[in-house]
mmCIF file of C-alpha atoms in Angstrom:
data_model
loop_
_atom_site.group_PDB
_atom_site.id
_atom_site.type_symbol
_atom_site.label_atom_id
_atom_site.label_comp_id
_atom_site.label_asym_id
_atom_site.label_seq_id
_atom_site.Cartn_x
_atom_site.Cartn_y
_atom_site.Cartn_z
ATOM 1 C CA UNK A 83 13.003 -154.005 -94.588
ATOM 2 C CA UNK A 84 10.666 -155.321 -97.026
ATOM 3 C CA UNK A 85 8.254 -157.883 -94.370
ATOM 4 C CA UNK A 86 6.695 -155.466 -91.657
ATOM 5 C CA UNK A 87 4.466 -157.322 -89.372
ATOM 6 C CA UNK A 88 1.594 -156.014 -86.642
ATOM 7 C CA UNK A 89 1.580 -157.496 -83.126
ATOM 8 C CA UNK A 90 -2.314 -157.230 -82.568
ATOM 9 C CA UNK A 91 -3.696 -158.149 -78.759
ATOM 10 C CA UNK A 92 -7.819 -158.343 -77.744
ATOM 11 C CA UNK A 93 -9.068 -155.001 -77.506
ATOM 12 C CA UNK A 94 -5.928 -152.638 -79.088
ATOM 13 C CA UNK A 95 -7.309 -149.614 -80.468
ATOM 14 C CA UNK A 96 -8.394 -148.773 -84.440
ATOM 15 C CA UNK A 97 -7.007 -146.158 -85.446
ATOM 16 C CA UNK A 98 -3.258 -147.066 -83.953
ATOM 17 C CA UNK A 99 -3.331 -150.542 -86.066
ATOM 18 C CA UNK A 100 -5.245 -148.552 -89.191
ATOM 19 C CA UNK A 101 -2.661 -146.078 -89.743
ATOM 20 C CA UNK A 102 0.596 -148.873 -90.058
ATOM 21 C CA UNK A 103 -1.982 -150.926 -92.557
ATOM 22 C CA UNK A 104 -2.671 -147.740 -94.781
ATOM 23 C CA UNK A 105 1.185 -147.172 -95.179
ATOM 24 C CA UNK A 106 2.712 -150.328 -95.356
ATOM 25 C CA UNK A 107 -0.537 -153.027 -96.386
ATOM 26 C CA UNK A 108 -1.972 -151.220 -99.316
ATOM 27 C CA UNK A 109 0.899 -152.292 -102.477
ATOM 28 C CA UNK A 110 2.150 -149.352 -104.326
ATOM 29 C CA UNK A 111 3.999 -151.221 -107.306
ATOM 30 C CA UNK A 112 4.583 -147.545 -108.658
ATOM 31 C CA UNK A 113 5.781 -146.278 -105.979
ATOM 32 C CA UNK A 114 8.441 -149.148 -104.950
ATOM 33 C CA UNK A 115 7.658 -152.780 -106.534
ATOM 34 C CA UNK A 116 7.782 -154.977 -104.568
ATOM 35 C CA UNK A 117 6.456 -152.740 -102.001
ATOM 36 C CA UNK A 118 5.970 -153.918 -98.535
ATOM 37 C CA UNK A 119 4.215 -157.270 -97.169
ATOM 38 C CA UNK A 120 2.115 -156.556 -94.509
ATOM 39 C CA UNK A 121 1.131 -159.368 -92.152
ATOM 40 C CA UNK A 122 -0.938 -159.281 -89.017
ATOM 41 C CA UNK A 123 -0.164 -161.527 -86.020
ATOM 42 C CA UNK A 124 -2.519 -161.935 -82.733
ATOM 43 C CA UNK A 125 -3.392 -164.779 -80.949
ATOM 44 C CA UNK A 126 -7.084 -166.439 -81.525
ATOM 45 C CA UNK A 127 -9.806 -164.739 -80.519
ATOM 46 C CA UNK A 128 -8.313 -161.113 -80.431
ATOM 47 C CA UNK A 129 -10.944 -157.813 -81.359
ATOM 48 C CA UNK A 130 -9.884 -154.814 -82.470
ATOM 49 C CA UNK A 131 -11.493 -151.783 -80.891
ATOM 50 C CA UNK A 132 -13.781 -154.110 -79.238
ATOM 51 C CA UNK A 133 -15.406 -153.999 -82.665
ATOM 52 C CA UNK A 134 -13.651 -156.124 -85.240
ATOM 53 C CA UNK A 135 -12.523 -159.712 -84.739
ATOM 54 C CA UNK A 136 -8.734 -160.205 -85.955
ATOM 55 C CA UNK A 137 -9.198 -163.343 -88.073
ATOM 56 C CA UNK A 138 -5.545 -164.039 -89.299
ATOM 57 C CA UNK A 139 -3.590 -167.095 -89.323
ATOM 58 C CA UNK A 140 -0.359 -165.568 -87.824
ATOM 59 C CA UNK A 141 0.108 -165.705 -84.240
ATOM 60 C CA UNK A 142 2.512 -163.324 -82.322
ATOM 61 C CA UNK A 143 5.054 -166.091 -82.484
ATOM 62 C CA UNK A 144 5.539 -165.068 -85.947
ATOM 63 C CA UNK A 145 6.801 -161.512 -84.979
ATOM 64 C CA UNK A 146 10.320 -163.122 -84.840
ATOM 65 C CA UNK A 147 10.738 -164.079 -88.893
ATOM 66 C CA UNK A 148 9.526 -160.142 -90.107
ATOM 67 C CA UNK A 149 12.093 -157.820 -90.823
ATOM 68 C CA UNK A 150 9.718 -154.835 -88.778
ATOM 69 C CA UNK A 151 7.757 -155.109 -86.081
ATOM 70 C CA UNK A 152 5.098 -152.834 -84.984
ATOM 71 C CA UNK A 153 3.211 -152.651 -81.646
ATOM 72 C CA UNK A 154 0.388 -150.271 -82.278
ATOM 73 C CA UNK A 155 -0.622 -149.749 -78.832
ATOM 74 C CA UNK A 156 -1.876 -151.098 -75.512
ATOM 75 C CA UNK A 157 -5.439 -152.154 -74.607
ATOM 76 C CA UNK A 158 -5.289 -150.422 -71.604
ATOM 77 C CA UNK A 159 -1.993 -149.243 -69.866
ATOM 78 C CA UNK A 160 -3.166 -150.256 -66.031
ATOM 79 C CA UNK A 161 -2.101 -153.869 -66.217
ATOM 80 C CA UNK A 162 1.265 -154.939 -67.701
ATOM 81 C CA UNK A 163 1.368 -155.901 -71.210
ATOM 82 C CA UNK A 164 0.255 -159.692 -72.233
ATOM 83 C CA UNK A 165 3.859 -161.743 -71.271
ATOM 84 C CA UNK A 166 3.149 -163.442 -74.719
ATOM 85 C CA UNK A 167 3.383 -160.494 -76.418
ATOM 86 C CA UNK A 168 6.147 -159.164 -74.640
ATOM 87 C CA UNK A 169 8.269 -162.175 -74.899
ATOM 88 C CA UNK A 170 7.283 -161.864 -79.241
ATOM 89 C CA UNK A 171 8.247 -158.607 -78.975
ATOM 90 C CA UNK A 172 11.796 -159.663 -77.632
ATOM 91 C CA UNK A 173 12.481 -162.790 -79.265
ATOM 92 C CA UNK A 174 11.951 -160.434 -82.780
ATOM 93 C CA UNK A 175 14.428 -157.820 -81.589
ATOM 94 C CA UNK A 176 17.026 -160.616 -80.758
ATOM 95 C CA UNK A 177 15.930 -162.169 -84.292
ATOM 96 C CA UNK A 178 17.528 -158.413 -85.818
ATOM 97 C CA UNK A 179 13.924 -157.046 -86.363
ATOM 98 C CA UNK A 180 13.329 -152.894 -86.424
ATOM 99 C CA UNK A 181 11.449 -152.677 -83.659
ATOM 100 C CA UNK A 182 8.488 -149.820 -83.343
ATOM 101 C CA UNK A 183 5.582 -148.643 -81.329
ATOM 102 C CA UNK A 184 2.681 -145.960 -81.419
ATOM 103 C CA UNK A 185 1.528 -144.247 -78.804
ATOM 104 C CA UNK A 186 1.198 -146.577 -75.850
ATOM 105 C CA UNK A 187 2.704 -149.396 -77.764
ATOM 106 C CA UNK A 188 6.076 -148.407 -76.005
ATOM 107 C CA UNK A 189 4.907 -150.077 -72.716
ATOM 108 C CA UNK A 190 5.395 -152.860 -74.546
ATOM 109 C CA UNK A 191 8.481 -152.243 -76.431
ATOM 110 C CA UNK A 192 9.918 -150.947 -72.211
ATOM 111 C CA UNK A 193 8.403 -154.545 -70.966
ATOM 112 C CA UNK A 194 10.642 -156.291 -72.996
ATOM 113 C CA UNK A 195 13.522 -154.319 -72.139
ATOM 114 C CA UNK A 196 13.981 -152.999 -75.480
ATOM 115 C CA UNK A 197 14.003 -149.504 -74.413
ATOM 116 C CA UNK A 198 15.975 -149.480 -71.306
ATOM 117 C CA UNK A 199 18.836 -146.976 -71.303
ATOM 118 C CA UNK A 200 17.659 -145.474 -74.458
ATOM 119 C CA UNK A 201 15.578 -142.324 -74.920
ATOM 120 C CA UNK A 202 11.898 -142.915 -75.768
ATOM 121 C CA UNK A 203 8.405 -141.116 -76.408
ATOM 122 C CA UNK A 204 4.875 -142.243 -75.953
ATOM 123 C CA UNK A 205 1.713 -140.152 -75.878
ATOM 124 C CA UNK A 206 2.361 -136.661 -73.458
ATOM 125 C CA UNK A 207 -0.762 -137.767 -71.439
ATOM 126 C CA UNK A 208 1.464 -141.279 -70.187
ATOM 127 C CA UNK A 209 4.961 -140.253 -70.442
ATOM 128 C CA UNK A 210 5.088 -139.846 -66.430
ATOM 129 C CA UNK A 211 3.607 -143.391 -65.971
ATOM 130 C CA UNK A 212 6.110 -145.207 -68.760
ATOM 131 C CA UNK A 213 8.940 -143.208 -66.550
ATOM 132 C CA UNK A 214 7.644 -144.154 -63.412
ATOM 133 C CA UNK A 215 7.606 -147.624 -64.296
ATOM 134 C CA UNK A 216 10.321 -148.435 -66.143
ATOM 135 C CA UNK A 217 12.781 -146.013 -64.447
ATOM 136 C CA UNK A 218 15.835 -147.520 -67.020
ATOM 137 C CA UNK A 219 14.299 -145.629 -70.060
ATOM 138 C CA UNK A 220 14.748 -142.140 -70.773
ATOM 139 C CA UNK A 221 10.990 -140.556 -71.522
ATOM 140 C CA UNK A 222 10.739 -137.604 -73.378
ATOM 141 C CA UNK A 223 7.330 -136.901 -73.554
ATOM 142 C CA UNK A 224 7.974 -133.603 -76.051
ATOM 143 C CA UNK A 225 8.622 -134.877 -79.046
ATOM 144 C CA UNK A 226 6.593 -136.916 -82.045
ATOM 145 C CA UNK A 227 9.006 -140.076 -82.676
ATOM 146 C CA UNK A 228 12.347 -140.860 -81.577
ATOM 147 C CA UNK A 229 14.455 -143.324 -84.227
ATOM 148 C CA UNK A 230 17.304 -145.124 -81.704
ATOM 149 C CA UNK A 231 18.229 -147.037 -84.480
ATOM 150 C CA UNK A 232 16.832 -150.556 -84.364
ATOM 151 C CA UNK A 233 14.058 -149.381 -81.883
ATOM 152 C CA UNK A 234 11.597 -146.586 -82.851
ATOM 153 C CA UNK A 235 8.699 -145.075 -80.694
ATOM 154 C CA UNK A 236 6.111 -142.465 -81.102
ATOM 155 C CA UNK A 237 3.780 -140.278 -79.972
ATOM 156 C CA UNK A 238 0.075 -140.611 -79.692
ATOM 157 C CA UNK A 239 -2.343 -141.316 -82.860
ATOM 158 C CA UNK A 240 -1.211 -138.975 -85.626
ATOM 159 C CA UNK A 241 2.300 -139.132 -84.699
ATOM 160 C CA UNK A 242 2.026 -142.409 -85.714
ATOM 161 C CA UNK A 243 1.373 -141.565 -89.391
ATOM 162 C CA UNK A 244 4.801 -139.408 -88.808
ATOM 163 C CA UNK A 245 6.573 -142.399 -87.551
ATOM 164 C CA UNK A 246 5.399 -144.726 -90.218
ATOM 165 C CA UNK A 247 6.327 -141.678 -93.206
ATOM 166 C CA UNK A 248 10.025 -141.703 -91.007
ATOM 167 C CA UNK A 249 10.427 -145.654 -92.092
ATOM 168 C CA UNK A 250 9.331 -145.617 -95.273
ATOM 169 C CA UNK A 251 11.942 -142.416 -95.621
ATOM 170 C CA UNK A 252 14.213 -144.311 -94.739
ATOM 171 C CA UNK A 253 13.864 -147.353 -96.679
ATOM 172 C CA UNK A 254 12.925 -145.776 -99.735
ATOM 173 C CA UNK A 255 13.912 -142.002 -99.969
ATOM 174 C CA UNK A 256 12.098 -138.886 -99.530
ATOM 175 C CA UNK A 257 10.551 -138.969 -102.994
ATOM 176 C CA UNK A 258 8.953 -141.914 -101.761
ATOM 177 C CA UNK A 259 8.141 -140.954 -98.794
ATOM 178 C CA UNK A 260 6.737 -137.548 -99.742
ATOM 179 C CA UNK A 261 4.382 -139.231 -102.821
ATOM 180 C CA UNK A 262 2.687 -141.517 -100.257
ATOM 181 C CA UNK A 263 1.933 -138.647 -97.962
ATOM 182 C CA UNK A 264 0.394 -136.939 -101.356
ATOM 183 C CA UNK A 265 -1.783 -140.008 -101.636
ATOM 184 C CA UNK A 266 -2.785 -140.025 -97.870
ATOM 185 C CA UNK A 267 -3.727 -136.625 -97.256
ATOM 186 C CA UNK A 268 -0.963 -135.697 -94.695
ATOM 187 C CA UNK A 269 1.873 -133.162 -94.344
ATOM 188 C CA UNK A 270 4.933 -135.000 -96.289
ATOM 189 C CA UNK A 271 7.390 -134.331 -92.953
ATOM 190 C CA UNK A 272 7.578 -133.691 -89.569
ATOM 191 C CA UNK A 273 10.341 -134.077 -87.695
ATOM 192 C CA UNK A 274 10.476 -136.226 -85.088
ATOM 193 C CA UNK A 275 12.145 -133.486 -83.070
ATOM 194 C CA UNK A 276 9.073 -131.308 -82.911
ATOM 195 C CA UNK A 277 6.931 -131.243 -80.124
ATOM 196 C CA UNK A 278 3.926 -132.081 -79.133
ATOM 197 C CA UNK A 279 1.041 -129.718 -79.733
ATOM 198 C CA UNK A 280 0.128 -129.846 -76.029
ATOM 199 C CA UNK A 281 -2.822 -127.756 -75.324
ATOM 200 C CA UNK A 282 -0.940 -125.986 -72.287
ATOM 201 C CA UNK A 283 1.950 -126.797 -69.428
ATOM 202 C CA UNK A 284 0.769 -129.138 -66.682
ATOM 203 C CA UNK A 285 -0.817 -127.249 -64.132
ATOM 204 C CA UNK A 286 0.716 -127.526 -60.924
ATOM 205 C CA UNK A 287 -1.785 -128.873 -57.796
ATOM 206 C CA UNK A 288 -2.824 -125.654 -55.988
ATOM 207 C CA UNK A 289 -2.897 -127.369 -52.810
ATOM 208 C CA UNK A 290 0.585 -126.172 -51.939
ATOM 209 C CA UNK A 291 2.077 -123.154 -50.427
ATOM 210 C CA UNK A 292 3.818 -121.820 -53.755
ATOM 211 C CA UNK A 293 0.257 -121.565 -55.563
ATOM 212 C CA UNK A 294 0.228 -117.708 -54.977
ATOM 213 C CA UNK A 295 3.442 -116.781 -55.961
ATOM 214 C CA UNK A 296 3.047 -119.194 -59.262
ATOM 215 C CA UNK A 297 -0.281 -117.040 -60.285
ATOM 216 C CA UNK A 298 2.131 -113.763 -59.734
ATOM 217 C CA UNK A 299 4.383 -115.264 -61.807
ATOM 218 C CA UNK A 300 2.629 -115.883 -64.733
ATOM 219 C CA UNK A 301 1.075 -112.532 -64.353
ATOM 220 C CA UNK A 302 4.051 -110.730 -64.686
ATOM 221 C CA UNK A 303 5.919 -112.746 -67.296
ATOM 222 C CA UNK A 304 6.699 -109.541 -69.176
ATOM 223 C CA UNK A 305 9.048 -108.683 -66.776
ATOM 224 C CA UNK A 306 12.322 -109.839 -65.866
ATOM 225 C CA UNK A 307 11.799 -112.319 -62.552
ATOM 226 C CA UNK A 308 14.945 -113.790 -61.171
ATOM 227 C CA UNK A 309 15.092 -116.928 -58.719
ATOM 228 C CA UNK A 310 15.988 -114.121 -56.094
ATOM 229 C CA UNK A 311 12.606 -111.981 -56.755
ATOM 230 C CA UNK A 312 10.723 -115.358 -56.004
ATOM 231 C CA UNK A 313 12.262 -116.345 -53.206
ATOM 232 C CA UNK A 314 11.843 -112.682 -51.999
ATOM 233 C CA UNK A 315 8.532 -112.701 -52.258
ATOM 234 C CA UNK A 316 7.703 -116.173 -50.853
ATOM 235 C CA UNK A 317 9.796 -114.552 -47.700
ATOM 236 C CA UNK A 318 12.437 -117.575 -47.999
ATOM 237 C CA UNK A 319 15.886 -118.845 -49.349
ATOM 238 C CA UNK A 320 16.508 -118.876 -52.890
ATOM 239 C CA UNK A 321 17.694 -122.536 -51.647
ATOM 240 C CA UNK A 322 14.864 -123.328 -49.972
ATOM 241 C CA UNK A 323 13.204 -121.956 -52.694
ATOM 242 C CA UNK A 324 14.299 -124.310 -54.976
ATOM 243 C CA UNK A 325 13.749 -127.085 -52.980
ATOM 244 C CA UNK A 326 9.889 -126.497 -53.147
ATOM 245 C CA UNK A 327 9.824 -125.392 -56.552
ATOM 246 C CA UNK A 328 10.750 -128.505 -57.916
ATOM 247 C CA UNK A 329 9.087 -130.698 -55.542
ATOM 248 C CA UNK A 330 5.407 -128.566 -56.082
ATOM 249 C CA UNK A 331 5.870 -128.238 -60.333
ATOM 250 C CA UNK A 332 8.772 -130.695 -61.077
ATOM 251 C CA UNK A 333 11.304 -128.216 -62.280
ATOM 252 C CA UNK A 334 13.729 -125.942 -61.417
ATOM 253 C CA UNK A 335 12.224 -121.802 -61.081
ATOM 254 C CA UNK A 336 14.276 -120.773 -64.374
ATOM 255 C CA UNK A 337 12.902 -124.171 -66.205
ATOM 256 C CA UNK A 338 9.206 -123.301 -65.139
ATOM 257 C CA UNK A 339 9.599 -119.949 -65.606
ATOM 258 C CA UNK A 340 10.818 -120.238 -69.589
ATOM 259 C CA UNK A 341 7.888 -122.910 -69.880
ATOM 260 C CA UNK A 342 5.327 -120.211 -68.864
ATOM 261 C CA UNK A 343 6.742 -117.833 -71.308
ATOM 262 C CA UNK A 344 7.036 -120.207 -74.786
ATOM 263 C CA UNK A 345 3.455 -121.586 -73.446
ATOM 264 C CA UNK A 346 2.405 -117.532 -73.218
ATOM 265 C CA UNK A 347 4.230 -117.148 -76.947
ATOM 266 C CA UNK A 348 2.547 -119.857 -78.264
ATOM 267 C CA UNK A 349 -0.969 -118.218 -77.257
ATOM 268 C CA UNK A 350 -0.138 -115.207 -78.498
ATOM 269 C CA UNK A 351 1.024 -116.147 -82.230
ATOM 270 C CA UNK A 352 -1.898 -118.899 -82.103
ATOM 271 C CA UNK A 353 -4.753 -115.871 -81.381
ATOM 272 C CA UNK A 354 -2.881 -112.604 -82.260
ATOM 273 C CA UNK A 355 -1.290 -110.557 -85.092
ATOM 274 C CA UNK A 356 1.787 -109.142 -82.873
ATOM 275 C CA UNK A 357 4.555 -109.418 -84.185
ATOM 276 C CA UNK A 358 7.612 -111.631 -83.159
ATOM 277 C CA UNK A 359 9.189 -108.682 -81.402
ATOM 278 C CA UNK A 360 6.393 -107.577 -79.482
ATOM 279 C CA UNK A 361 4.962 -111.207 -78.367
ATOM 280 C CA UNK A 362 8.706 -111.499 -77.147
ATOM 281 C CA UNK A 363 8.290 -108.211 -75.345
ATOM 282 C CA UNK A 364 4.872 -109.754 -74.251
ATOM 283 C CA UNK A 365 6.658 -112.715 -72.636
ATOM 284 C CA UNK A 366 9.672 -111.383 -70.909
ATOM 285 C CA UNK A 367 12.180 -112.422 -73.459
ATOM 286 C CA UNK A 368 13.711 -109.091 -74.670
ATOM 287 C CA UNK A 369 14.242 -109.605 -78.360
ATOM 288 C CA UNK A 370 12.689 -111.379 -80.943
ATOM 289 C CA UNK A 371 15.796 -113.069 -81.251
ATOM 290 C CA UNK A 372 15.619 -114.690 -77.947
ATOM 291 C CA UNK A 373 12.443 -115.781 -78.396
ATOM 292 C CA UNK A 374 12.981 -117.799 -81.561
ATOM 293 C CA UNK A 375 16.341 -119.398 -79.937
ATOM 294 C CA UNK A 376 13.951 -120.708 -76.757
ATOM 295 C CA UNK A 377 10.966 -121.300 -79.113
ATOM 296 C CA UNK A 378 13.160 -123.673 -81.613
ATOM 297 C CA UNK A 379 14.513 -125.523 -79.044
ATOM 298 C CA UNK A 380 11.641 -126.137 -76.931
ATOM 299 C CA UNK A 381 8.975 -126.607 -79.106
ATOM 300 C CA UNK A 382 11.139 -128.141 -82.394
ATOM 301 C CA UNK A 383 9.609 -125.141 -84.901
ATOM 302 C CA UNK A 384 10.409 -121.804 -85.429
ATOM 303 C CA UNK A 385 7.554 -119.240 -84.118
ATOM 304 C CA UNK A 386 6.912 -118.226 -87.428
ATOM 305 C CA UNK A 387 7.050 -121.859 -88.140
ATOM 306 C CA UNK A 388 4.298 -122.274 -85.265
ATOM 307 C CA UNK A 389 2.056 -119.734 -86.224
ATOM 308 C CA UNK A 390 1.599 -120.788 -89.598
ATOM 309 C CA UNK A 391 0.593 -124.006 -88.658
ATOM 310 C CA UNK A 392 -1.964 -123.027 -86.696
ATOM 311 C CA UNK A 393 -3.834 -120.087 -88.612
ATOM 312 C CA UNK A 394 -3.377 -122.371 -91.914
ATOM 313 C CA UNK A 395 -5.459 -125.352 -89.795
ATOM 314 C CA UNK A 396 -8.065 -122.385 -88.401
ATOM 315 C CA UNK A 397 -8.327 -121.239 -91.886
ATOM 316 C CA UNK A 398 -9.420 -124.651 -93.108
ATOM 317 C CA UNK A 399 -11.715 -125.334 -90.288
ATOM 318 C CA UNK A 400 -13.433 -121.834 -91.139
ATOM 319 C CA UNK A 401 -13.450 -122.170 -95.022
ATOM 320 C CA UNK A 402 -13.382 -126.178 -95.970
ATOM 321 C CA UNK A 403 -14.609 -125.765 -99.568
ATOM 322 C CA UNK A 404 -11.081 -123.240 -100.136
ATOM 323 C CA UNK A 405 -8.996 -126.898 -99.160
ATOM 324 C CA UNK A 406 -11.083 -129.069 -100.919
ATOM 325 C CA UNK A 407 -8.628 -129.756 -103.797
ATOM 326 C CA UNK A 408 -5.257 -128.614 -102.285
ATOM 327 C CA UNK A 409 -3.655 -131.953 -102.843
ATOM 328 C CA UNK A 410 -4.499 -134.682 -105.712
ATOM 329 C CA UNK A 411 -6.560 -137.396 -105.338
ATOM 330 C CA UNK A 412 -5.072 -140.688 -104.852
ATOM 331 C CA UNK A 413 -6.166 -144.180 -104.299
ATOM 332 C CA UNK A 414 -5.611 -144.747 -100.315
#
């Protein structure tokens, strides 16, 4: 996978097309000689962050003869993707090119078919558009990057970085891998599996009858609320129930219900000192134990995991100077 080229259109973002060209267009003979050959493709004309003119003699027919493609991401995500790009896109897939995206680049990557009837990511804020219109790919709008093998997508901005670490892992080794994100500043690893720091559950509209009984809900989420307790209160069937439940917040009562509480966790071990036993007494979970099985496999971390992260970034926001030389130096 040593030829990694970037399918650039007029107007795609900077920071989606900067991160692929710090990891793979900067050569690293130390690291891995030959390292990789970067080469950016767009058709004439095309600006980059409606700054930057993208003066290159590749066009995006050129995708096809690289042995990974990137799509950094989509101008906008309102109109399809260009057909010329989508068609490159394809035509290097067919060709046996590792296909990837960032962030919104997977409208692309779903244009061309490339995606349908396997599972795929994009950023949380668009996962429920790239579902809605290409109903033949699997979104999971939770995680950082998905690898399906010859098709990769990720998450929005950073995640890219993540993404980009995941490849070079892969074709290189961890030592590799882990030295570059040394020289770049960034955390060496993070699984693709972990979720995305979303700031809080989609709120549901509160222009529907269950609006009441959702603001009990999450005022009681210390104690134990069953399906039946709900549909009690809303003076209906636990059926019926149901019914609404899903069509008002797009899940099931027990699925909403264990979202509230990990969301209500993850406030409490961002902003508190409890414990793990009593923020899972907090949140209706019973045991500390509980809590870190639900935690893990929702969010993709540990809550000790979690909480670390979080009070380690607050701790460098608060005291910069203490971080200053955490990591050594390294040419970019």
């Amino acid at each position: 996978m040593t030829s990694v080229a970037l399918a650039v259109t007029d107007g795609i973002p900077l920071f989606e097309l900067g991160v692929p060209c710090a990891v793979f267009g900067v050569d690293r003979p130390d690291l891995v000689d030959p390292w990789y050959d970067l080469v950016v493709c767009a058709p004439p004309g095309a600006r980059v962050g409606g700054w930057f003119r993208a003066e290159t003699p590749h066009g995006l027919d050129e995708l096809a003869a690289a042995d990974t493609v990137i799509v950094p991401a989509c101008h906008d995500i309102v109109d399809n993707p260009p057909a010329d790009l989508v068609d490159a896109v394809r035509a290097a897939h067919l060709a046996g090119a590792r296909v990837a995206s960032i962030c919104t680049g997977a409208f692309v990557l779903a244009a061309a078919g490339l995606l349908d009837g396997r599972r795929a990511t994009t950023h949380w804020m668009h996962a429920a558009l790239l579902a809605q219109r290409y109903p033949k790919v699997e979104v999971d709008p939770g995680v950082l990057y998905i690898d399906d093998g010859s098709v990769l997508t990720s998450a929005g901005k950073a995640a890219g970085i993540d993404l980009c670490l995941h490849m070079v892992r892969t074709d290189h080794g961890t030592a590799v891998a882990n030295a570059l994100a040394r020289r770049l500043v960034v955390a060496p690893h993070r699984a693709g599996g972990q979720a995305q720091f979303i700031a809080s559950p989609m709120p549901p509209a509160h222009d529907h009858g269950l609006a009441e009984l959702l603001a009990w809900a999450v005022a009681h989420l210390d104690q134990p609320i069953t399906v039946s307790d709900l549909a009690d209160r809303a003076h209906m069937s636990t059926r019926n129930l149901s019914r609404q439940f899903t069509a008002a917040t797009g899940a099931t009562p027990l699925r909403w219900l264990l979202t509230q509480r990990i969301h209500h966790a993850r406030q409490l071990l961002e902003n508190t000192e409890e414990s793990i036993d009593q923020i899972a007494g907090r949140v209706g979970m019973g045991s500390a134990a509980t809590l870190r099985r639900h935690f893990n496999r929702t969010v993709g971390v540990p809550p000790d995991a979690y909480r670390r992260t979080f009070r380690d970034a607050r701790h460098r926001d608060e005291h910069p100077a203490d971080h200053i030389f955490d990591q050594p130096i390294g040419v970019g």
